[in-house]
Every structure is written in structure tokens, then in C-alpha cells.
Amino acid sequence: MKDGWRRWFHVLLLLGWMLLGAGFRFAHLSAKPPWTDEFSTLVFSLGQSYSTVPIDQVISLETLLLPLHFNAQAGIGAIAQGLLVDNVHPPLYFMLAHEWMRLFLPDGALASIWLARSLPALLGVASIPAVYGLSWLAFRSKLVAQLSAGMMTLSPYALFLAQEARHYTLAILWVIAALALLVVAVQRIEQQRPIAYWQVVLWIVVNALAIATHYLFLITIAACAFVLLQRLIAQARKGRQTLLQPHWQRIYLVAIGTAAVCLAWLPIWLRIPDSNLTQWIQDDGNFGIMTLLNPIFQSLATWIAMFALLPVESASLPVVLISGALMIAYFVWAVPLLKRGLQQHPAQAAVRLFVNFLVIAIALFFLITYAGSDLTRGARYNFVYFPAVVVLIGASLAVWWRLPEKIRFQRFQPKQAVLLVGIVGLLSALTVVNNLGYRKYYRPDLLVPLMVRSPLPILVATTHNTSIQVGEIMGVGWQLPEEMRSRVQFLFAHADGSEGQTLEAAIAQFPRPFDLWLVNFHSPTQPNAQRCRLDDKPPEPINGYQYQQYHCF
């Protein structure tokens, strides 16, 4: 292939990956029901607050959804202030999302879940050429870069994050940028040449913007720092003058600048452990064997699903069992394949850099988990090292692609093995976009059809502790069909021990007859049997929603 055609071939192939990636990321984008974290993104990005939703009183659907209307008068400063006071996330993505919505929504318009998810989807598409650039920078191989871009295109994990109205695809771009700067720094260190001053400034800016996107980017920063520290120790053993060389002085400037950024955030970080919004990952104090094993199993499930995910969440049990068995078999086959490819890669320095970064990041992940905050409960938190996984898979597959056909790996020719990985990736992408894997944590789309059966007015009651519960019930309200919206009302009973009394007062004032739905209502007090009768039909299991239906007369 002539050089001109080769160059255009790689450009066109990368464009093909991006088009395919866009097709998957925008497929059925609004079909899946929004869940409480996405509602949090919507509320703050729209320039609103949960404070407009009254507690301890019956409210209409219109009042419940009031925070989901675009407030064009809210500035990005107000959005940042609202997040820093009422949430545990940094404000950068929410500010960008606000400006994104301003382009399409008039003032006062109800939010569009498609519009909210389209920004992460676009950022997810951008990660494809970004990881291509990172791979080429590290390995100087367009084959490695193309295969990495292909893996990012088809990764079920990447698709899962790109189809949520959350900030993780932006965070992944920052991780890719940080890894690119790390690669350049390590290459310059090996050459005993300093990085440019503009690269110093860029690195500090990337770290600052990344922290302003997601605080867990600190794990990425720490892993990069440990990789550089390993290099420093290795070179220091050769002579004391190493520590003062210009190439290390520039790295020290990056470290000082990043440390200054972190110190600015310190007062906010000190408040996070006390927030009720983070209680779901906190250690409950019940230590046992499962406390030790759960993080391992949860991590394994996430690692597998980064490059392979079959319909394990199908409604059909045989499909689930067959998919699970095939995934385990594929994982047992693929891991040795990928490991051998990395071991045989000619650019061992680049392989070691990414492997060291990955090992350190995962070690920090588990250190935080076993210290009391189980990060493995949220698969999305693995974004802090996910691009390194993609690059290593691409590098490994490139070795197999170049091997002669006479070589076999478990009956597969090298190119056949690479194509099999691609086929599984394609099936995995289809699994995610068709909601058969990485399904939403909350399924109001299954709860609302049960409510539709009732011809009576409905009161939906839940206990309220944080904005999480508001998001849970917003999911119910969002799914209500038009013909039901006028006859469904809602009650948030503050979780202070008086929930039962609040509920009884609401029941006494509500026009009869009506159906009472206790949804995630946690109180030892049940409705008065003389007023309301529990439905005879046992509740159906629905993700995110525990309910009881009462008939009040």
C-alpha cells in the first residue's frame, strides 16, 4: 500500500470508527428511563434546585417536575454555588451542560432526556480519536492506535457511560489527556530532556479541570505520580545529581501546581464524608467474609464488561444462563490471549508504563474500598483507569494481527482471534444499546404500568432523606402517561421518625376512594387498617422500587 493511500486509509478507518461509535451511542438514547443520578444532573444543569419540591405535604406532578424546567436566568456561577452547597460533585460538567441546553431549550421548557444524554454521547464519540492519539503517542503504531480506537468504539463500558446524562465521558477525556502528558514526560525523562513549559501549564490545567469534573480523578493523578516516582527512584540510584536535572525540575513544577489546585478544594472535600449522598458506598460496620469478597467480585464483573457483555440482564432465564456461561468462557480464553500479546510486544517500555499505571490505580481503588468507601459498588468509578485498559488491549491485539497465520492460539489463527474479539465487542455494544446489559438501576418503567391499572386517584408516598429520594419519585412521575398525570399526587414524608403521622394526616385529607402506593417508604407505622386495605396481590420485584399498594375507602 502506497504511503498516500495508507495515510488516507487510516484517516477513513478512524472516521469509520467514529461514525460507528456515534451510531451506537445515539441509538435508543432516550428509550431507557432516567434514574435518580441523571435527575440530579438535570436539576442542577437546568439551573434549578430540589428545594422547590415541598416536603411533608401532598403535591401535584407539576410541582414534582418543577425543578426539571430550564432556568435561562441562572448563571454558571449560581450553578456552581448550588452544587457546592447541595451536592457532592464538582461543577464543571454541570456548567457545560447548562450552556449546552441553552442552545436548544427556551426558558421554562421541560427538560429533554435525549438532549441531556446527547452531550455525554458526543463526548463519548470524542474519546475514540482521543484514545487513537494516546495509543499512537505511546507506541508510534497506527495499527495499535486503530485497534484501540476500535475497542473504545465497541466497549460496552464506554457505551454505558456515554448513554447516561452524567459527567463520566468528560472525565474519561481528561484521563486520556493526563495519560498522554504522562507518556510524553516519561519519554523525555528517558531522553533526559525536559518537557516544555507549555506542557507544564497544560498538565496543571488538565488536572485542575479534571478535578473540577470528578473528584475521583485524584486516583488518576496519584497513579501518574507513582509512575513518575518509580522513574525518579530508578534514576536517583545512578547518581545524586539526577534529582536536580532540568527534566525533573519541570515535573516538580507540575506537582506543585497540582498540589495547589488540590489545596483549593480541600475545604469542600472535608465535608464529603459527612454527606448523606455518599452513604451508599460507606462501610456499614458489619465486617464479614463478604465484606472482603464483594469488592473482588464487583471489580471482576466490571473488568469483564469493559470489553465483553452479553445479555446477562435479559428477562429470559435461559438467555441469562447461556450468556453468563459464554462470558466466563470468553474471559478464560481472552485473558491469556491478551497477556501473551503484551508480553510479546516490541515496545515493552510503553507496555510497562501503562501496566504500572493500571496496577497502581487499581491498588489505590482497593485501598480506598477496604478503608471504608467501597468504590467497586459503582462500576462507573472505574473511569479513572479505563483508557489504559483500552490502550493495552489495542497493543496486545496488534501483536496478534501481525503474527503469521501458521501460528495458532487455541485453534484460532492470529487474525481470526482478533476478529473474534471484535465480533464479541460488536455483540456487546448491541447488548447495551438494546438494554440487555448495564440496565438502569431504577426501573420506574416497570412500576408505572402497574399503577395504570387503577381507575382511581393515586397518592404515591415515600420517605425523604436526601435528594436521592426525590429523584426516585421523579422517575415515576416522568413515566406517567398523559391521561394519568392529573390524578396522581405525591408525598415526601421527612425521615425523622414522624413519617407515619405525616402519612396518616395526608390519608385523612385525601379525597376518597383512592389508591395509596407506598414506594420506598421506610417506616414501622403502616396505614390505618380501618381506612386503607392492603392489596391482596403480592408486590412484584422491581429494581430500585419496593412498593405496597393500598385501597383506601
CSV table of C-alpha atoms in Angstrom, one decimal, residues 174-386:
chain,number,residue,atom,x,y,z
A,174,TRP,CA,-9.3,14.1,31.0
A,175,VAL,CA,-7.8,10.7,31.9
A,176,ILE,CA,-6.7,10.3,28.3
A,177,ALA,CA,-5.2,13.8,28.3
A,178,ALA,CA,-3.4,13.1,31.6
A,179,LEU,CA,-2.0,9.7,30.3
A,180,ALA,CA,-0.8,11.5,27.1
A,181,LEU,CA,1.1,14.0,29.1
A,182,LEU,CA,2.5,11.2,31.3
A,183,VAL,CA,3.7,9.4,28.2
A,184,VAL,CA,5.4,12.5,26.9
A,185,ALA,CA,7.0,13.2,30.3
A,186,VAL,CA,8.3,9.6,30.6
A,187,GLN,CA,9.7,9.7,27.1
A,188,ARG,CA,11.5,13.0,27.8
A,189,ILE,CA,12.8,11.7,31.1
A,190,GLU,CA,14.3,8.7,29.4
A,191,GLN,CA,16.0,11.1,26.9
A,192,GLN,CA,17.0,13.4,29.8
A,193,ARG,CA,15.2,16.2,28.1
A,194,PRO,CA,12.7,18.5,30.0
A,195,ILE,CA,9.1,18.8,28.9
A,196,ALA,CA,8.2,22.3,27.5
A,197,TYR,CA,6.9,24.9,29.8
A,198,TRP,CA,3.6,25.0,27.9
A,199,GLN,CA,3.3,21.3,28.6
A,200,VAL,CA,3.8,22.0,32.3
A,201,VAL,CA,1.0,24.6,32.2
A,202,LEU,CA,-1.2,22.3,30.1
A,203,TRP,CA,-0.7,19.4,32.6
A,204,ILE,CA,-1.7,21.5,35.6
A,205,VAL,CA,-4.7,22.9,33.7
A,206,VAL,CA,-5.8,19.3,32.7
A,207,ASN,CA,-5.5,18.2,36.3
A,208,ALA,CA,-7.4,21.2,37.5
A,209,LEU,CA,-10.3,20.8,35.0
A,210,ALA,CA,-10.4,17.1,35.7
A,211,ILE,CA,-10.8,17.6,39.4
A,212,ALA,CA,-13.5,20.1,38.7
A,213,THR,CA,-15.2,17.4,36.7
A,214,HIS,CA,-14.9,14.5,39.2
A,215,TYR,CA,-13.0,14.3,42.4
A,216,LEU,CA,-12.0,10.6,41.9
A,217,PHE,CA,-9.7,11.9,39.2
A,218,LEU,CA,-7.3,12.2,42.2
A,219,ILE,CA,-6.7,8.5,41.7
A,220,THR,CA,-5.5,9.1,38.2
A,221,ILE,CA,-3.2,11.9,39.4
A,222,ALA,CA,-1.9,9.7,42.2
A,223,ALA,CA,-1.2,6.8,39.8
A,224,CYS,CA,0.6,9.1,37.4
A,225,ALA,CA,2.6,10.4,40.3
A,226,PHE,CA,3.6,6.9,41.5
A,227,VAL,CA,4.7,6.0,37.9
A,228,LEU,CA,7.0,9.1,37.8
A,229,LEU,CA,8.2,8.4,41.3
A,230,GLN,CA,9.3,4.9,40.2
A,231,ARG,CA,11.3,6.6,37.4
A,232,LEU,CA,12.8,9.1,39.8
A,233,ILE,CA,13.9,6.4,42.2
A,234,ALA,CA,15.4,4.3,39.4
A,235,GLN,CA,17.4,7.3,38.1
A,236,ALA,CA,18.4,8.5,41.5
A,237,ARG,CA,20.2,5.2,42.2
A,238,LYS,CA,22.5,6.1,39.3
A,239,GLY,CA,23.6,9.4,40.9
A,240,ARG,CA,22.6,12.1,43.3
A,241,GLN,CA,22.6,14.8,40.6
A,242,THR,CA,19.6,13.2,39.0
A,243,LEU,CA,17.1,14.8,41.3
A,244,LEU,CA,18.2,18.3,40.2
A,245,GLN,CA,18.2,17.7,36.5
A,246,PRO,CA,16.1,20.1,34.4
A,247,HIS,CA,13.8,17.3,33.2
A,248,TRP,CA,12.8,16.6,36.8
A,249,GLN,CA,12.5,20.3,37.7
A,250,ARG,CA,9.7,20.7,35.2
A,251,ILE,CA,7.9,17.6,36.7
A,252,TYR,CA,8.3,19.3,40.2
A,253,LEU,CA,6.5,22.3,38.8
A,254,VAL,CA,3.6,20.1,37.6
A,255,ALA,CA,3.4,18.6,41.1
A,256,ILE,CA,3.5,21.9,42.9
A,257,GLY,CA,0.8,23.4,40.6
A,258,THR,CA,-1.4,20.3,41.0
A,259,ALA,CA,-0.9,20.3,44.8
A,260,ALA,CA,-2.0,24.0,44.9
A,261,VAL,CA,-5.2,23.1,43.0
A,262,CYS,CA,-5.9,20.3,45.4
A,263,LEU,CA,-5.4,22.6,48.4
A,264,ALA,CA,-8.0,24.9,47.0
A,265,TRP,CA,-10.6,22.1,47.0
A,266,LEU,CA,-9.6,20.8,50.5
A,267,PRO,CA,-12.4,22.6,52.5
A,268,ILE,CA,-15.0,21.1,50.2
A,269,TRP,CA,-13.5,17.6,50.3
A,270,LEU,CA,-13.6,17.6,54.1
A,271,ARG,CA,-17.4,17.9,54.0
A,272,ILE,CA,-18.0,14.9,51.7
A,273,PRO,CA,-17.6,12.1,54.2
A,274,ASP,CA,-20.5,13.6,56.2
A,275,SER,CA,-22.8,13.8,53.3
A,276,ASN,CA,-25.8,11.5,53.2
A,277,LEU,CA,-25.4,11.3,49.4
A,278,THR,CA,-22.3,9.2,49.8
A,279,GLN,CA,-23.6,6.8,52.5
A,280,TRP,CA,-24.3,4.1,49.9
A,281,ILE,CA,-20.6,3.4,49.4
A,282,GLN,CA,-19.7,3.8,53.1
A,283,ASP,CA,-18.8,0.8,55.3
A,284,ASP,CA,-21.8,-0.2,57.3
A,285,GLY,CA,-19.6,-1.6,60.1
A,286,ASN,CA,-20.8,-5.2,59.6
A,287,PHE,CA,-17.5,-6.9,58.8
A,288,GLY,CA,-17.6,-10.4,57.4
A,289,ILE,CA,-16.2,-12.6,54.6
A,290,MET,CA,-18.5,-11.0,52.0
A,291,THR,CA,-17.0,-7.6,53.0
A,292,LEU,CA,-13.7,-8.9,51.7
A,293,LEU,CA,-15.0,-10.8,48.7
A,294,ASN,CA,-17.7,-8.4,47.3
A,295,PRO,CA,-15.2,-5.8,46.1
A,296,ILE,CA,-13.3,-8.5,44.2
A,297,PHE,CA,-16.3,-10.0,42.5
A,298,GLN,CA,-17.7,-6.5,41.7
A,299,SER,CA,-14.4,-5.5,40.2
A,300,LEU,CA,-14.1,-8.7,38.1
A,301,ALA,CA,-17.6,-8.0,36.7
A,302,THR,CA,-16.6,-4.5,35.7
A,303,TRP,CA,-13.3,-5.6,34.2
A,304,ILE,CA,-15.1,-8.3,32.1
A,305,ALA,CA,-17.7,-5.8,31.0
A,306,MET,CA,-15.1,-3.3,29.8
A,307,PHE,CA,-14.7,-5.4,26.6
A,308,ALA,CA,-17.4,-8.1,26.7
A,309,LEU,CA,-21.0,-8.1,27.8
A,310,LEU,CA,-23.7,-10.5,26.6
A,311,PRO,CA,-27.4,-10.3,27.5
A,312,VAL,CA,-27.0,-11.3,31.2
A,313,GLU,CA,-29.9,-9.0,32.2
A,314,SER,CA,-32.4,-10.4,29.7
A,315,ALA,CA,-35.9,-11.3,31.0
A,316,SER,CA,-35.3,-14.8,29.9
A,317,LEU,CA,-33.5,-17.0,32.4
A,318,PRO,CA,-32.1,-19.4,29.8
A,319,VAL,CA,-30.7,-16.4,27.9
A,320,VAL,CA,-29.1,-15.1,31.1
A,321,LEU,CA,-27.5,-18.5,32.0
A,322,ILE,CA,-26.2,-19.1,28.5
A,323,SER,CA,-24.9,-15.5,28.3
A,324,GLY,CA,-23.1,-15.8,31.6
A,325,ALA,CA,-21.5,-19.1,30.7
A,326,LEU,CA,-20.3,-17.8,27.4
A,327,MET,CA,-18.9,-14.7,29.0
A,328,ILE,CA,-16.9,-16.7,31.5
A,329,ALA,CA,-15.6,-19.0,28.8
A,330,TYR,CA,-14.7,-16.0,26.7
A,331,PHE,CA,-12.9,-14.3,29.6
A,332,VAL,CA,-10.9,-17.5,30.3
A,333,TRP,CA,-9.9,-17.6,26.6
A,334,ALA,CA,-9.3,-13.9,26.1
A,335,VAL,CA,-7.1,-13.1,29.2
A,336,PRO,CA,-4.3,-15.5,28.2
A,337,LEU,CA,-4.5,-14.1,24.6
A,338,LEU,CA,-4.2,-10.5,25.7
A,339,LYS,CA,-1.5,-11.3,28.3
A,340,ARG,CA,0.7,-13.1,25.7
A,341,GLY,CA,0.3,-10.3,23.2
A,342,LEU,CA,1.5,-7.8,25.7
A,343,GLN,CA,4.5,-10.0,26.7
A,344,GLN,CA,5.5,-10.2,23.0
A,345,HIS,CA,5.0,-6.6,22.1
A,346,PRO,CA,8.2,-4.9,20.8
A,347,ALA,CA,7.5,-1.6,22.7
A,348,GLN,CA,7.9,-3.0,26.2
A,349,ALA,CA,8.7,0.4,27.7
A,350,ALA,CA,5.3,1.7,26.7
A,351,VAL,CA,3.6,-1.6,27.8
A,352,ARG,CA,5.3,-1.3,31.2
A,353,LEU,CA,4.2,2.3,31.6
A,354,PHE,CA,0.5,1.5,31.1
A,355,VAL,CA,0.7,-1.7,33.1
A,356,ASN,CA,2.3,0.1,36.0
A,357,PHE,CA,-0.2,2.9,35.9
A,358,LEU,CA,-3.1,0.4,35.8
A,359,VAL,CA,-1.8,-1.7,38.7
A,360,ILE,CA,-1.2,1.4,40.8
A,361,ALA,CA,-4.7,2.8,40.0
A,362,ILE,CA,-6.4,-0.5,40.8
A,363,ALA,CA,-4.4,-0.8,44.0
A,364,LEU,CA,-5.5,2.7,45.1
A,365,PHE,CA,-9.1,1.8,44.2
A,366,PHE,CA,-9.0,-1.2,46.5
A,367,LEU,CA,-7.1,0.7,49.2
A,368,ILE,CA,-9.9,3.2,49.4
A,369,THR,CA,-12.5,0.5,49.2
A,370,TYR,CA,-11.1,-1.5,52.1
A,371,ALA,CA,-10.6,1.7,54.1
A,372,GLY,CA,-14.3,2.1,54.2
A,373,SER,CA,-15.6,3.6,51.0
A,374,ASP,CA,-16.5,0.8,48.6
A,375,LEU,CA,-15.8,2.4,45.2
A,376,THR,CA,-16.3,-1.0,43.5
A,377,ARG,CA,-20.1,-0.7,44.1
A,378,GLY,CA,-20.2,1.9,41.3
A,379,ALA,CA,-18.9,0.4,38.0
A,380,ARG,CA,-18.7,4.0,36.6
A,381,TYR,CA,-16.0,4.9,39.0
A,382,ASN,CA,-13.5,2.8,37.1
A,383,PHE,CA,-13.2,5.6,34.6
A,384,VAL,CA,-10.1,6.6,36.4
A,385,TYR,CA,-8.1,4.0,34.6
A,386,PHE,CA,-10.4,2.7,31.9
